[in-house]
Coordinates of C-alpha atoms and ligand atoms in Angstrom, one line a residue:
X176 CA 90.2 -95.6 61.7
X177 CA 93.8 -94.8 62.3
X178 CA 95.9 -97.3 64.2
X179 CA 97.7 -96.6 67.5
X180 CA 100.4 -99.2 67.0
X181 CA 103.3 -97.6 65.1
X182 CA 102.8 -94.2 66.7
X183 CA 105.8 -92.6 68.5
X184 CA 105.6 -91.3 72.0
X185 CA 105.4 -87.7 70.7
X186 CA 102.5 -88.7 68.4
X187 CA 100.7 -90.4 71.3
X188 CA 101.3 -87.4 73.5
X189 CA 99.5 -85.2 70.9
X190 CA 96.7 -87.7 70.6
X191 CA 96.1 -88.0 74.3
X192 CA 96.1 -84.3 74.8
X193 CA 93.8 -83.7 71.9
X194 CA 91.4 -86.2 73.6
X195 CA 91.6 -84.0 76.7
X196 CA 93.9 -86.1 78.9
X197 CA 97.2 -85.1 80.5
X198 CA 100.3 -85.9 78.4
X199 CA 101.7 -88.4 80.9
X200 CA 99.0 -90.8 80.0
X201 CA 100.8 -91.2 76.6
X202 CA 103.7 -92.9 78.3
X203 CA 101.3 -95.4 79.7
X204 CA 99.7 -96.1 76.4
X205 CA 103.1 -96.4 74.7
X206 CA 104.2 -98.9 77.3
X207 CA 101.0 -101.0 76.8
X208 CA 101.5 -100.9 73.1
X209 CA 105.1 -101.9 72.9
X210 CA 106.1 -103.5 76.2
X211 CA 103.0 -105.5 76.8
X212 CA 101.7 -105.9 73.3
X213 CA 98.0 -105.4 74.3
X214 CA 95.5 -106.8 71.9
X215 CA 92.5 -104.7 73.2
X216 CA 92.5 -101.1 74.2
X217 CA 90.7 -102.0 77.5
X218 CA 93.7 -104.2 78.6
X219 CA 95.5 -100.9 79.4
X220 CA 94.5 -101.3 83.1
X221 CA 96.1 -98.2 84.6
X222 CA 94.5 -95.9 82.0
X223 CA 91.2 -94.3 83.0
X224 CA 88.0 -95.6 81.5
X225 CA 87.3 -92.2 79.8
X226 CA 90.6 -92.5 77.9
X227 CA 89.8 -96.1 76.8
X228 CA 86.5 -94.9 75.5
X229 CA 88.0 -91.9 73.7
X230 CA 90.8 -93.9 72.2
X231 CA 88.4 -96.7 71.1
X232 CA 86.1 -94.1 69.5
X233 CA 88.8 -92.7 67.3
X234 CA 91.5 -95.3 66.9
X235 CA 92.1 -99.0 66.6
X236 CA 95.1 -100.8 67.9
X237 CA 96.3 -102.1 64.5
X238 CA 98.7 -104.9 63.9
X239 CA 98.6 -108.6 62.9
X240 CA 97.0 -111.8 64.1
X241 CA 98.6 -115.2 64.2
X242 CA 96.3 -117.3 61.9
X243 CA 98.3 -120.5 62.0
X244 CA 101.7 -122.0 63.0
X245 CA 103.5 -125.1 61.8
X246 CA 106.4 -126.7 63.5
X247 CA 109.2 -128.7 61.7
X248 CA 111.1 -131.5 63.2
X249 CA 114.1 -129.2 63.9
X250 CA 111.8 -127.0 65.9
X251 CA 111.6 -124.3 63.3
X252 CA 108.1 -122.7 63.3
X253 CA 106.5 -121.1 60.4
X254 CA 103.9 -118.5 61.3
X255 CA 101.1 -117.3 59.1
X256 CA 100.1 -113.7 60.1
X257 CA 96.7 -112.4 59.0
X258 CA 96.4 -108.7 58.2
X259 CA 93.2 -106.7 58.6
X260 CA 92.5 -106.6 54.9
X261 CA 92.6 -110.5 54.7
X262 CA 96.1 -110.6 53.2
X263 CA 98.6 -113.0 54.9
X264 CA 102.3 -112.9 55.3
X265 CA 104.6 -115.5 56.7
X266 CA 107.4 -115.4 59.3
X267 CA 109.7 -118.0 60.7
X268 CA 110.9 -118.5 64.3
X269 CA 114.1 -120.5 64.6
X270 CA 116.0 -121.6 67.7
X271 CA 119.7 -122.5 67.8
X272 CA 121.7 -123.1 71.0
X273 CA 118.8 -121.6 73.0
X274 CA 118.7 -118.4 71.0
X275 CA 115.7 -117.5 69.0
X276 CA 115.7 -115.7 65.6
X277 CA 112.6 -114.2 64.2
X278 CA 112.5 -113.8 60.4
X279 CA 110.0 -111.0 59.7
X280 CA 108.5 -109.5 56.5
X281 CA 108.4 -106.0 55.2
X282 CA 105.9 -106.4 52.3
X283 CA 103.0 -108.6 51.2
X284 CA 104.7 -110.5 48.4
X285 CA 107.6 -109.0 46.6
X286 CA 108.0 -107.0 43.4
X287 CA 111.5 -108.1 42.5
X288 CA 110.7 -111.5 40.9
X289 CA 114.1 -113.1 41.6
X290 CA 114.1 -116.3 39.6
X291 CA 115.0 -118.6 42.5
X292 CA 112.6 -117.2 45.0
X293 CA 109.0 -118.3 45.5
X294 CA 107.9 -115.1 47.2
X295 CA 109.0 -113.2 44.1
X296 CA 107.2 -115.6 41.8
X297 CA 103.9 -115.0 43.6
X298 CA 104.0 -111.3 42.9
X299 CA 103.5 -108.2 44.9
X300 CA 100.4 -107.1 46.8
X301 CA 101.3 -104.2 49.0
X302 CA 103.7 -102.6 51.5
X303 CA 103.3 -103.4 55.1
X304 CA 102.5 -100.5 57.4
X305 CA 104.7 -99.7 60.4
X306 CA 102.1 -101.2 62.8
X307 CA 102.2 -104.5 60.9
X308 CA 105.9 -104.6 60.9
X309 CA 106.4 -104.0 64.6
X310 CA 103.5 -106.1 65.6
X311 CA 105.0 -109.3 64.0
X312 CA 107.6 -109.1 66.7
X313 CA 105.3 -108.0 69.5
X314 CA 102.7 -110.7 68.9
X315 CA 105.4 -113.5 68.6
X316 CA 107.0 -112.3 71.8
X317 CA 103.7 -112.3 73.6
X318 CA 102.1 -115.5 72.2
X319 CA 105.0 -117.8 71.2
X320 CA 107.9 -116.7 73.3
X321 CA 106.2 -116.4 76.7
X322 CA 107.0 -112.7 76.8
X323 CA 110.7 -113.0 75.9
X324 CA 112.1 -110.9 73.1
X325 CA 113.6 -112.8 70.2
X326 CA 117.4 -112.7 70.4
X327 CA 117.7 -111.8 66.8
X328 CA 115.4 -110.2 64.3
X329 CA 116.1 -110.4 60.6
X330 CA 114.1 -108.9 57.8
X331 CA 114.6 -111.8 55.6
X332 CA 111.0 -112.9 55.3
X333 CA 108.7 -111.7 52.5
X334 CA 109.5 -108.5 50.6
X335 CA 112.3 -106.0 50.0
X336 CA 112.7 -103.8 53.1
X337 CA 114.6 -101.1 51.3
X338 CA 111.6 -100.6 48.9
X339 CA 109.4 -99.8 52.0
X340 CA 111.8 -97.6 54.0
X341 CA 109.1 -95.1 54.8
X342 CA 107.4 -97.7 57.0
X343 CA 110.5 -99.8 57.9
X344 CA 112.6 -97.0 59.4
X345 CA 109.9 -95.9 62.0
X346 CA 109.4 -99.6 62.7
X347 CA 113.1 -100.1 63.3
X348 CA 113.1 -97.1 65.6
X349 CA 110.3 -98.6 67.7
X350 CA 111.8 -102.1 67.7
X351 CA 115.2 -100.9 68.8
X352 CA 114.2 -98.2 71.2
X353 CA 114.7 -99.3 74.8
X354 CA 111.5 -97.5 75.8
X355 CA 109.5 -99.5 73.2
X356 CA 110.3 -103.1 72.1
X357 CA 114.0 -102.7 73.0
X358 CA 115.9 -105.2 70.8
X359 CA 119.5 -104.2 70.6
X360 CA 120.5 -102.8 67.1
X361 CA 123.3 -105.3 66.9
X362 CA 120.7 -108.1 66.9
X363 CA 118.6 -106.6 64.1
X364 CA 119.5 -107.2 60.4
X365 CA 117.9 -105.7 57.3
X366 CA 118.5 -107.8 54.2
X367 CA 118.4 -106.3 50.7
X368 CA 118.6 -107.5 47.2
X369 CA 120.7 -104.4 46.6
X370 CA 118.6 -101.4 46.2
X371 CA 121.4 -98.8 46.0
X372 CA 119.5 -95.6 47.0
X373 CA 117.9 -97.6 49.8
X374 CA 121.3 -98.7 51.1
X375 CA 122.3 -95.0 51.2
X376 CA 119.1 -94.0 52.9
X377 CA 119.4 -96.7 55.5
X378 CA 123.0 -95.6 56.1
X379 CA 122.0 -91.9 56.3
X380 CA 119.2 -92.8 58.8
X381 CA 122.0 -94.0 61.2
X382 CA 119.8 -96.7 62.6
X383 CA 122.8 -98.8 63.6
X384 CA 121.2 -102.0 62.4
X385 CA 123.1 -104.7 60.5
X386 CA 123.0 -104.8 56.7
X387 CA 122.8 -108.1 54.7
X388 CA 123.1 -108.0 50.9
X389 CA 121.8 -110.9 48.8
X390 CA 124.6 -110.9 46.1
X391 CA 124.2 -114.4 44.6
X392 CA 126.2 -113.8 41.4
X393 CA 129.5 -112.3 40.4
X394 CA 128.8 -111.1 36.9
X395 CA 126.1 -108.7 35.8
X396 CA 125.0 -111.0 33.1
X397 CA 124.2 -113.9 35.5
X398 CA 123.0 -111.6 38.3
X399 CA 120.5 -109.8 36.0
X400 CA 119.2 -113.2 34.9
X401 CA 118.7 -114.2 38.5
X402 CA 117.8 -110.9 40.0
X403 CA 116.2 -108.6 37.4
X404 CA 116.6 -105.4 39.4
X405 CA 120.4 -105.8 38.9
X406 CA 119.8 -104.2 35.5
X407 CA 119.0 -101.0 37.4
X408 CA 121.6 -101.4 40.1
X409 CA 124.5 -103.3 38.7
X410 CA 127.2 -105.0 40.8
X411 CA 129.7 -102.2 40.7
X412 CA 127.1 -99.7 42.0
X413 CA 126.0 -102.1 44.6
X414 CA 129.5 -102.8 45.9
X415 CA 130.2 -99.0 45.9
X416 CA 127.1 -98.5 48.1
X417 CA 128.3 -101.3 50.5
X418 CA 131.7 -99.7 50.8
X419 CA 130.0 -96.4 51.8
X420 CA 127.6 -98.0 54.3
X421 CA 128.5 -96.7 57.8
X422 CA 129.8 -99.5 59.9
X423 CA 130.6 -99.0 63.5
X424 CA 133.5 -100.8 65.2
X425 CA 133.4 -104.5 64.8
X426 CA 130.3 -104.5 62.6
X427 CA 130.3 -106.3 59.3
X428 CA 128.1 -106.5 56.2
X429 CA 126.7 -110.0 55.6
X430 CA 126.8 -111.1 51.9
X431 CA 124.3 -113.8 51.2
X432 CA 125.0 -116.0 48.2
X433 CA 122.4 -118.5 47.1
X434 CA 124.2 -121.4 45.4
X435 CA 122.6 -122.7 42.2
X436 CA 124.1 -125.8 40.6
X437 CA 125.8 -124.9 37.3
X438 CA 124.7 -121.3 37.4
X439 CA 126.8 -119.4 40.0
X440 CA 128.8 -122.1 41.8
X441 CA 132.0 -122.3 39.8
X442 CA 135.5 -121.8 41.2
X443 CA 135.7 -118.7 38.9
X444 CA 132.7 -117.4 40.7
X445 CA 134.3 -117.9 44.1
X446 CA 137.4 -116.1 42.9
X447 CA 135.4 -113.2 41.5
X448 CA 133.4 -113.0 44.7
X449 CA 136.7 -112.6 46.7
X450 CA 137.6 -109.7 44.4
X451 CA 134.2 -108.1 44.7
X452 CA 134.1 -108.0 48.5
X453 CA 137.8 -107.2 48.9
X454 CA 138.3 -104.6 51.6
X455 CA 134.7 -104.6 52.9
X456 CA 134.4 -105.8 56.5
X457 CA 132.1 -108.7 55.9
X458 CA 131.0 -112.3 56.4
X459 CA 129.7 -114.5 53.7
X460 CA 126.7 -116.8 54.0
X461 CA 126.5 -119.5 51.3
X462 CA 122.9 -120.7 51.0
X463 CA 122.5 -123.9 49.0
X464 CA 119.3 -123.4 46.9
X465 CA 116.1 -124.6 48.7
X466 CA 113.7 -126.2 46.3
X467 CA 110.5 -124.3 45.5
X468 CA 107.5 -125.7 43.6
X469 CA 107.7 -124.8 39.9
X470 CA 111.3 -123.4 40.1
X471 CA 113.8 -125.4 38.1
X472 CA 117.2 -124.9 39.9
X473 CA 119.0 -127.4 42.0
X474 CA 121.5 -127.1 44.9
X475 CA 125.2 -127.9 44.0
X476 CA 126.6 -131.2 45.2
X477 CA 128.4 -131.2 48.6
X478 CA 131.9 -131.3 47.1
X479 CA 131.1 -128.3 44.9
X480 CA 129.9 -126.3 47.8
X481 CA 133.0 -127.3 49.8
X482 CA 135.3 -126.2 47.1
X483 CA 133.6 -122.9 46.7
X484 CA 133.8 -122.4 50.5
X485 CA 137.4 -123.3 50.7
X486 CA 138.4 -120.7 48.1
X487 CA 136.8 -118.0 50.3
X488 CA 138.3 -119.5 53.5
X489 CA 141.8 -119.5 52.0
X490 CA 141.4 -115.8 51.5
X491 CA 140.5 -115.5 55.2
X492 CA 136.9 -114.7 54.9
X493 CA 134.4 -115.7 57.5
X494 CA 132.1 -118.1 55.7
X495 CA 129.1 -120.1 56.8
X496 CA 127.2 -122.6 54.7
X497 CA 123.5 -122.1 55.8
X498 CA 121.6 -125.3 55.4
X499 CA 118.2 -123.8 55.8
X500 CA 116.0 -124.8 58.6
X501 CA 112.4 -125.8 58.3
X502 CA 112.5 -127.0 54.7
X503 CA 109.9 -129.7 55.1
X504 CA 107.3 -127.1 56.0
X505 CA 108.4 -124.7 53.3
X506 CA 109.8 -122.3 55.9
X507 CA 113.3 -122.0 54.5
X508 CA 114.8 -119.0 52.6
X509 CA 112.9 -118.2 49.5
X510 CA 110.1 -120.6 50.3
X511 CA 107.7 -118.2 51.9
X512 CA 104.5 -117.8 49.9
X513 CA 102.0 -116.3 52.4
X514 CA 98.9 -117.6 50.6
X515 CA 97.3 -114.2 50.3
X516 CA 93.9 -112.6 50.1
X517 CA 92.1 -115.9 49.5
X518 CA 94.4 -117.1 46.7
X519 CA 95.1 -120.4 48.4
X520 CA 97.4 -122.4 46.2
X521 CA 100.4 -124.7 46.2
Ligands
SAH727 N1 114.5 -109.0 49.5 C1 115.4 -109.2 50.6 C2 114.9 -109.9 51.8 C3 114.5 -111.3 51.6 S1 115.8 -112.3 52.3 C4 116.7 -109.9 50.0 O1 116.6 -110.4 48.9 O2 117.7 -109.9 50.7 C5 115.5 -113.8 51.6 C6 116.9 -114.5 51.4 O3 116.6 -115.8 50.9 C7 117.7 -113.8 50.3 O4 119.0 -113.8 50.7 C8 117.4 -114.6 49.1 O5 118.5 -114.5 48.2 C9 117.3 -116.0 49.7 N2 116.6 -117.0 48.9 C10 115.5 -116.7 48.1 N3 115.1 -117.8 47.5 C11 115.9 -118.8 47.9 C12 115.9 -120.2 47.7 N4 115.1 -120.8 46.9 N5 116.9 -121.0 48.3 C13 117.8 -120.4 49.1 N6 117.8 -119.0 49.4 C14 116.8 -118.3 48.8

């Protein structure tokens, strides 16, 4: 059965009319799906019983369920979402200075196999559908945030959003449309490992959302070792795509740089990083490596991180060192495993 969640207003309009009801009912259904986040078709209380029945006979709502949540001492919550085929994905809800950030996923697992990331080590199961992408936000808003939208939404959970643009772009439209979920585009960030054609496609779609790029190395030799897809989209091509990415006034690209002791944390790396991003309106997030089971890296010592940072700061970059939240519950960057399809491990 096809799912209703993920449909646009125009698509719902066609569905409602095909079922023999006037087009204005589509607006009501749309509202119930995206503003109220209904979990059952019969919750749509201003919709006639006949339409409930017709919808229920041909469609299901679609989306995700919250299977489990875990809360760390710093208040960070890890959420296990269950999908209708039994697969699970993880998300993270963080609060800082009263502002909530939801870290959502775009794929079940990830095909990229970056050497420092647990999600990548666990392999790839499948792409998420639009319904599953938007519903992570809708269900969290309804069940964990007392109806409040998250202040920020970042696609930094499991998967590579730019390898699933066919489902991610319609989801972004619904998430940012004021008639649907209505999160401002300036509060939505799509993070990529650097899929060059995907960066162009996202730019061409003029979604107006923010772009983050997980750079994490300054030479192709090291980057390919850490991030195998770099062999296909090397640093020069990636930086060229970033330079072409349409940025409206006062918007900046975020470069994420996972710091691994002795691998990519030298002062030469910091200087090369300065050259690579030269001229791109950007901010740089340094993420000291978060330990993951069976991955051998370590985070640099505090003074090494500080020296790296100070080289960037001296060149007037906006730099933040992101000490990840929720580490003790494995909710930090790169730690999401989403024990999937019955393969409980770790
Ligand atoms: N595939 C996309 C979206 C995932 S975002 C991307 O790579 O951008 C997840 C972020 O966490 C990325 O910036 C990634 O580089 C970072 N990360 C992965 N493993 C990590 C680890 N063990 N410690 C710290 N950061 C990590």
